[in-house]
Each structure stands twice: as C-alpha cells, then as structure tokens.
CSV table of C-alpha atoms in Angstrom, one decimal:
chain,number,residue,atom,x,y,z
Q,10,MET,CA,114.1,128.6,114.9
Q,11,LEU,CA,112.5,127.4,111.7
Q,12,THR,CA,108.7,127.6,111.5
Q,13,SER,CA,106.6,124.8,110.0
Q,14,PRO,CA,106.0,125.0,106.2
Q,15,ASP,CA,103.2,127.3,105.0
Q,16,PRO,CA,100.1,125.4,103.8
Q,17,LEU,CA,99.9,124.9,100.1
Q,18,ARG,CA,97.5,127.3,98.4
Q,19,SER,CA,94.7,126.2,96.1
Q,20,ARG,CA,94.3,127.2,92.5
Q,21,LYS,CA,91.5,129.6,93.5
Q,22,GLU,CA,93.7,131.2,96.2
Q,23,LEU,CA,96.5,131.6,93.7
Q,24,ASP,CA,94.3,133.2,91.2
Q,25,ALA,CA,93.3,135.8,93.8
Q,26,GLU,CA,96.9,136.6,94.6
Q,27,LEU,CA,98.7,136.4,91.3
Q,28,GLY,CA,98.9,139.2,88.7
Q,29,GLY,CA,97.6,138.8,85.2
Q,30,ALA,CA,100.8,137.7,83.6
Q,31,ALA,CA,101.5,135.1,86.3
Q,32,ARG,CA,98.0,133.7,86.0
Q,33,ALA,CA,98.4,133.4,82.3
Q,34,TRP,CA,101.7,131.6,82.8
Q,35,LEU,CA,100.1,129.3,85.3
Q,36,ASP,CA,97.2,128.5,83.0
Q,37,GLU,CA,99.7,127.5,80.3
Q,38,ALA,CA,101.8,125.5,82.7
Q,39,LEU,CA,98.9,123.5,84.1
Q,40,ALA,CA,97.6,122.9,80.6
Q,41,GLU,CA,100.9,121.4,79.6
Q,42,ALA,CA,100.9,119.2,82.7
Q,43,ALA,CA,97.3,118.0,82.0
Q,44,HIS,CA,98.2,117.3,78.4
Q,45,ASP,CA,101.2,115.1,79.4
Q,46,ALA,CA,99.0,113.2,81.9
Q,47,ALA,CA,96.3,112.6,79.2
Q,48,ARG,CA,98.9,111.6,76.6
Q,49,ALA,CA,100.5,109.1,79.0
Q,50,ALA,CA,97.1,107.6,79.9
Q,51,THR,CA,96.5,106.8,76.2
Q,52,VAL,CA,99.6,104.6,76.0
Q,53,PRO,CA,98.4,101.1,76.9
Q,54,GLY,CA,100.5,98.7,79.0
Q,55,THR,CA,103.1,101.2,80.1
Q,56,PRO,CA,102.8,102.4,83.7
Q,57,ARG,CA,103.9,106.1,83.9
Q,58,ALA,CA,106.2,105.2,86.9
Q,59,GLU,CA,108.2,103.1,84.5
Q,60,ALA,CA,108.8,106.0,82.0
Q,61,SER,CA,112.3,106.9,80.9
Q,62,PRO,CA,114.1,108.8,83.6
Q,63,TYR,CA,115.9,110.8,80.9
Q,64,ALA,CA,113.0,112.2,79.0
Q,65,SER,CA,111.7,115.4,80.5
Q,66,PRO,CA,108.2,116.6,79.5
Q,67,PRO,CA,107.7,120.4,79.0
Q,68,TRP,CA,105.8,120.9,82.2
Q,69,GLU,CA,109.0,119.9,84.2
Q,70,LEU,CA,110.7,123.0,82.8
Q,71,ARG,CA,107.8,125.1,84.1
Q,72,TYR,CA,108.3,123.5,87.5
Q,73,ALA,CA,111.8,124.9,87.7
Q,74,ALA,CA,110.6,128.3,86.6
Q,75,ALA,CA,107.7,128.7,88.9
Q,76,GLY,CA,109.4,131.0,91.4
Q,77,ARG,CA,110.6,133.3,88.6
Q,78,HIS,CA,107.1,133.7,87.0
Q,79,CYS,CA,104.8,133.5,90.1
Q,80,GLY,CA,107.1,134.7,92.9
Q,81,PRO,CA,109.0,132.7,95.5
Q,82,GLU,CA,106.2,133.0,98.0
Q,83,HIS,CA,103.9,131.1,95.6
Q,84,ALA,CA,106.4,128.7,94.2
Q,85,ASP,CA,105.7,125.7,96.5
Q,86,SER,CA,101.9,125.9,95.7
Q,87,VAL,CA,102.5,126.3,91.9
Q,88,ARG,CA,104.9,123.4,91.8
Q,89,SER,CA,102.5,121.3,93.8
Q,90,LEU,CA,99.7,122.0,91.4
Q,91,LEU,CA,101.9,121.1,88.5
Q,92,LEU,CA,102.8,117.7,90.0
Q,93,VAL,CA,99.2,116.9,90.8
Q,94,GLU,CA,97.9,118.1,87.4
Q,95,ALA,CA,100.5,116.0,85.6
Q,96,ARG,CA,99.7,113.0,87.8
Q,97,ALA,CA,103.5,112.9,88.1
Q,98,PRO,CA,105.0,109.4,88.0
Q,99,LEU,CA,107.9,108.3,90.1
Q,100,SER,CA,110.4,109.0,87.3
Q,101,SER,CA,109.4,112.7,87.1
Q,102,VAL,CA,109.2,113.1,90.9
Q,103,THR,CA,112.6,111.6,91.3
Q,104,ARG,CA,114.2,113.6,88.5
Q,105,LEU,CA,112.8,116.9,89.9
Q,106,TYR,CA,114.0,116.1,93.4
Q,107,GLU,CA,117.5,114.9,92.4
Q,108,GLN,CA,118.1,117.7,89.9
Q,109,GLY,CA,116.3,120.5,91.7
Q,110,THR,CA,117.3,123.2,94.1
Q,111,ALA,CA,116.4,123.0,97.7
Q,112,ALA,CA,113.2,124.9,97.1
Q,113,GLU,CA,112.3,122.6,94.2
Q,114,ARG,CA,113.0,119.5,96.4
Q,115,ARG,CA,110.9,120.9,99.2
Q,116,ALA,CA,107.9,121.3,96.8
Q,117,VAL,CA,108.3,117.6,95.8
Q,118,LEU,CA,108.3,116.5,99.4
Q,119,LEU,CA,105.2,118.6,100.3
Q,120,THR,CA,103.2,117.0,97.4
Q,121,LEU,CA,104.1,113.4,97.8
Q,122,HIS,CA,100.9,112.5,99.7
Q,123,LEU,CA,98.8,114.0,96.9
Q,124,LEU,CA,100.3,111.6,94.3
Q,125,ASP,CA,99.5,108.0,93.6
Q,126,LEU,CA,103.0,106.6,94.4
Q,127,GLY,CA,102.4,104.2,97.3
Q,128,ASP,CA,105.7,103.8,99.2
Q,129,THR,CA,107.9,104.1,96.1
Q,130,ALA,CA,109.0,107.6,96.9
Q,131,LEU,CA,110.3,106.8,100.4
Q,132,PRO,CA,113.9,107.1,99.2
Q,133,LEU,CA,113.3,110.8,98.6
Q,134,VAL,CA,112.0,111.3,102.2
Q,135,GLU,CA,114.9,109.3,103.6
Q,136,ASP,CA,117.4,111.5,101.6
Q,137,ALA,CA,115.8,114.7,102.9
Q,138,LEU,CA,115.9,113.4,106.5
Q,139,ARG,CA,119.7,112.8,106.1
Q,140,ALA,CA,120.1,116.5,105.0
Q,141,ASN,CA,121.1,119.4,107.3
Q,142,ASP,CA,118.6,121.7,105.5
Q,143,THR,CA,115.8,122.2,108.0
Q,144,ARG,CA,113.4,123.3,105.2
Q,145,LEU,CA,113.8,119.8,103.7
Q,146,VAL,CA,113.5,118.0,107.1
Q,147,ALA,CA,110.3,119.9,107.9
Q,148,ALA,CA,108.8,119.0,104.5
Q,149,ALA,CA,109.9,115.4,104.7
Q,150,VAL,CA,107.9,114.7,107.9
Q,151,GLY,CA,104.5,115.6,106.3
Q,152,PRO,CA,101.6,113.3,105.6
Q,153,TYR,CA,103.5,111.0,103.2
Q,154,ALA,CA,106.0,110.1,105.9
Q,155,ALA,CA,103.2,109.6,108.4
Q,156,ASP,CA,101.6,107.1,106.1
Q,157,HIS,CA,104.6,105.2,104.8
Q,158,LEU,CA,107.6,105.5,107.2
Q,159,ASP,CA,108.1,102.4,109.3
Q,160,PRO,CA,108.1,102.9,113.1
Q,161,HIS,CA,111.9,102.8,113.4
Q,162,ALA,CA,112.5,105.4,110.6
Q,163,TRP,CA,109.6,107.5,111.9
Q,164,ARG,CA,111.0,107.7,115.4
Q,165,HIS,CA,114.4,108.8,114.0
Q,166,ALA,CA,112.6,111.4,111.9
Q,167,VAL,CA,111.1,112.9,115.0
Q,168,LEU,CA,114.5,112.9,116.7
Q,169,LYS,CA,115.9,114.6,113.7
Q,170,CYS,CA,113.4,117.4,114.1
Q,171,LEU,CA,114.3,117.8,117.7
Q,172,PHE,CA,118.0,117.8,117.0
Q,173,THR,CA,117.7,120.3,114.2
Q,174,GLU,CA,115.1,122.5,116.0
Q,175,VAL,CA,112.4,121.8,113.4
Q,176,PRO,CA,109.1,122.4,115.2
Q,177,VAL,CA,107.3,119.2,115.8
Q,178,ALA,CA,104.2,120.9,114.5
Q,179,ALA,CA,105.6,120.0,111.1
Q,180,VAL,CA,105.3,116.3,111.9
Q,181,ALA,CA,102.0,115.0,110.4
Q,182,ARG,CA,99.8,112.9,112.7
Q,183,LEU,CA,102.3,113.2,115.5
Q,184,GLY,CA,99.7,112.4,118.2
Q,185,ASP,CA,98.5,109.3,116.5
Q,186,ARG,CA,101.8,107.8,115.6
Q,187,ALA,CA,103.6,108.7,118.9
Q,188,ARG,CA,100.7,107.7,121.3
Q,189,GLY,CA,101.8,104.9,123.6
Q,190,ASP,CA,105.1,104.3,121.8
Q,191,ALA,CA,107.4,103.1,124.6
Q,192,GLU,CA,110.4,102.8,122.4
Q,193,LEU,CA,110.0,106.4,121.3
Q,194,ALA,CA,109.6,107.5,124.9
Q,195,ARG,CA,112.9,105.7,125.7
Q,196,MET,CA,114.7,107.4,122.9
Q,197,LEU,CA,113.4,110.8,124.0
Q,198,ASP,CA,114.5,110.2,127.6
Q,199,ASP,CA,118.0,109.3,126.4
Q,200,PHE,CA,118.1,112.4,124.2
Q,201,ALA,CA,117.0,114.6,127.1
Q,202,ALA,CA,119.6,113.0,129.4
Q,203,GLU,CA,122.3,113.6,126.9
Q,204,ARG,CA,121.3,117.3,126.5
Q,205,THR,CA,121.2,117.7,130.3
Q,206,VAL,CA,124.7,116.2,130.8
Q,207,ALA,CA,126.0,118.4,128.1
Q,208,GLY,CA,124.6,121.5,129.8
Q,209,ARG,CA,122.2,122.2,127.0
Q,210,PRO,CA,118.5,123.0,127.3
Q,211,VAL,CA,115.9,120.3,126.6
Q,212,PRO,CA,113.6,121.5,123.8
Q,213,GLU,CA,110.1,122.1,124.9
Q,214,ASP,CA,109.0,120.2,121.8
Q,215,LEU,CA,110.6,117.1,123.3
Q,216,ARG,CA,108.2,117.3,126.3
Q,217,THR,CA,105.3,117.6,123.8
Q,218,VAL,CA,106.3,114.4,122.0
Q,219,LEU,CA,107.0,112.6,125.2
Q,220,GLY,CA,103.6,113.5,126.5
Q,221,HIS,CA,102.1,111.7,123.4
Q,222,ALA,CA,104.5,108.7,123.7
Q,223,ARG,CA,103.6,108.1,127.4
Q,224,ARG,CA,99.9,108.3,126.7
Q,225,ILE,CA,98.2,104.9,126.7
Q,226,PRO,CA,96.1,104.3,123.7
Q,227,THR,CA,92.4,104.2,124.4
Q,228,ALA,CA,91.2,100.7,124.0
Q,229,ALA,CA,88.3,100.1,121.7
Q,230,PRO,CA,85.0,99.2,123.5
Q,231,ALA,CA,84.3,95.5,123.6
Q,232,PRO,CA,81.5,94.5,121.3
Q,233,THR,CA,78.2,93.8,122.9
Q,234,GLU,CA,75.6,91.3,121.9
Q,235,GLU,CA,72.3,92.7,120.8
Q,236,SER,CA,69.4,91.3,122.8
C-alpha cells in the first residue's frame, strides 16, 4: 500500500542534508527563479498567468534537473522551492505538469496551495485524479484540493483514494470536509456494499471516513445579549 507523501523540506533542512555541489546548484537555481519573478513583476499590465505557454524561463530547466543534481529523495522539495521562488504563473505550472514526468507532476501538485493561483489550477488536480498513478492521486488530494474542489468532485476524490488504496491520511482537511456529509456517507455505504458482495474486504480507511461523515457538525453557540 502506498504511504502518504513525505512533507516538503524547507530550504534550511535541505541545506543541512545536501552536499556542497548540490547546495551551490540549488543557490543558482533559486536565484534564476527569483530573477524571473522580479523581471516579470517589472512588466506593467501583463499578469504572469497570461504569459506565453511556449516560452520557458531558465529556472524551468532546473526544475526538470532537480533530481539529478540534488537526489531523488530531495527532488520534490527542491522543485517546490523553485515554484514558490519563481512565483510560478499558471502558464509555467501547466507546462511543467503537462510536459513533466510523474515525479515532476507530483511536485507541481504538492505545491499548488503555496502559489497564488486561485482555482485556476483545478484542471491539473482533476487530471491527476483520473490517473492510475497512486503517487499523483495522493498528491492531488492535498491542501489545494481541500480549498478548491467542489463537494461533488471532492467526494469522488476520496472514493478514488479508497479504490486505489491511497491512505486517506493524504487527504487534507478530511475531518473538516467530511464531517456531517450525508451524501458522502451514502456513497461510502454503497462502496462498502459492493465490496462485500464481491467478496472483497472493506478498507479500514473507509470506516475512518464514514466516521467523519456520520458525525454531526457542532452548532455554533447562539449569541447572547450583554447585560
């Protein structure tokens, strides 16, 4: 069974773990990303999200090479730092996702909530949730999905995790979004019934989600008049 994604490391943590050559490479890569962000900010009247989808700034090449220079175990964190430092617009995020390997796509998904994209990157999350790659599914149900997926899509994302055996620990704000959701509880009951009829075990994670869905939200206390 897939485990939930490792937390992204900070720059300070990376500096403590990387060798000298890798740190130097990261310094240069982040400097390029910061330069691109600063240059774009000086162009008046042109939102970066509207930049040409065909022009790739130098830091995007660094993004693809992160695993080779810093090690695959640090690649997600390095790529995330690059996206944040570049204040990556939707055009860059989309290009890196669509043209990237599974690992490069995963890093995009893990970083979406740290970028100022609103709900414009939802198509990338929706694409990942249609995939059979459990690493992408796990990354897609992070904080960005919790903030932007509508209830119908979010419920199906949870079911996708159960069906593909992605631990529901990967689902950001599971308790908050599932609490008191009668429709989600119905869908979970149907899924459990189908598994039982087919002679297949019901995932323990399903019971976890169902517990949240059947929990009645706590009502806010009624305001009282001050005497």
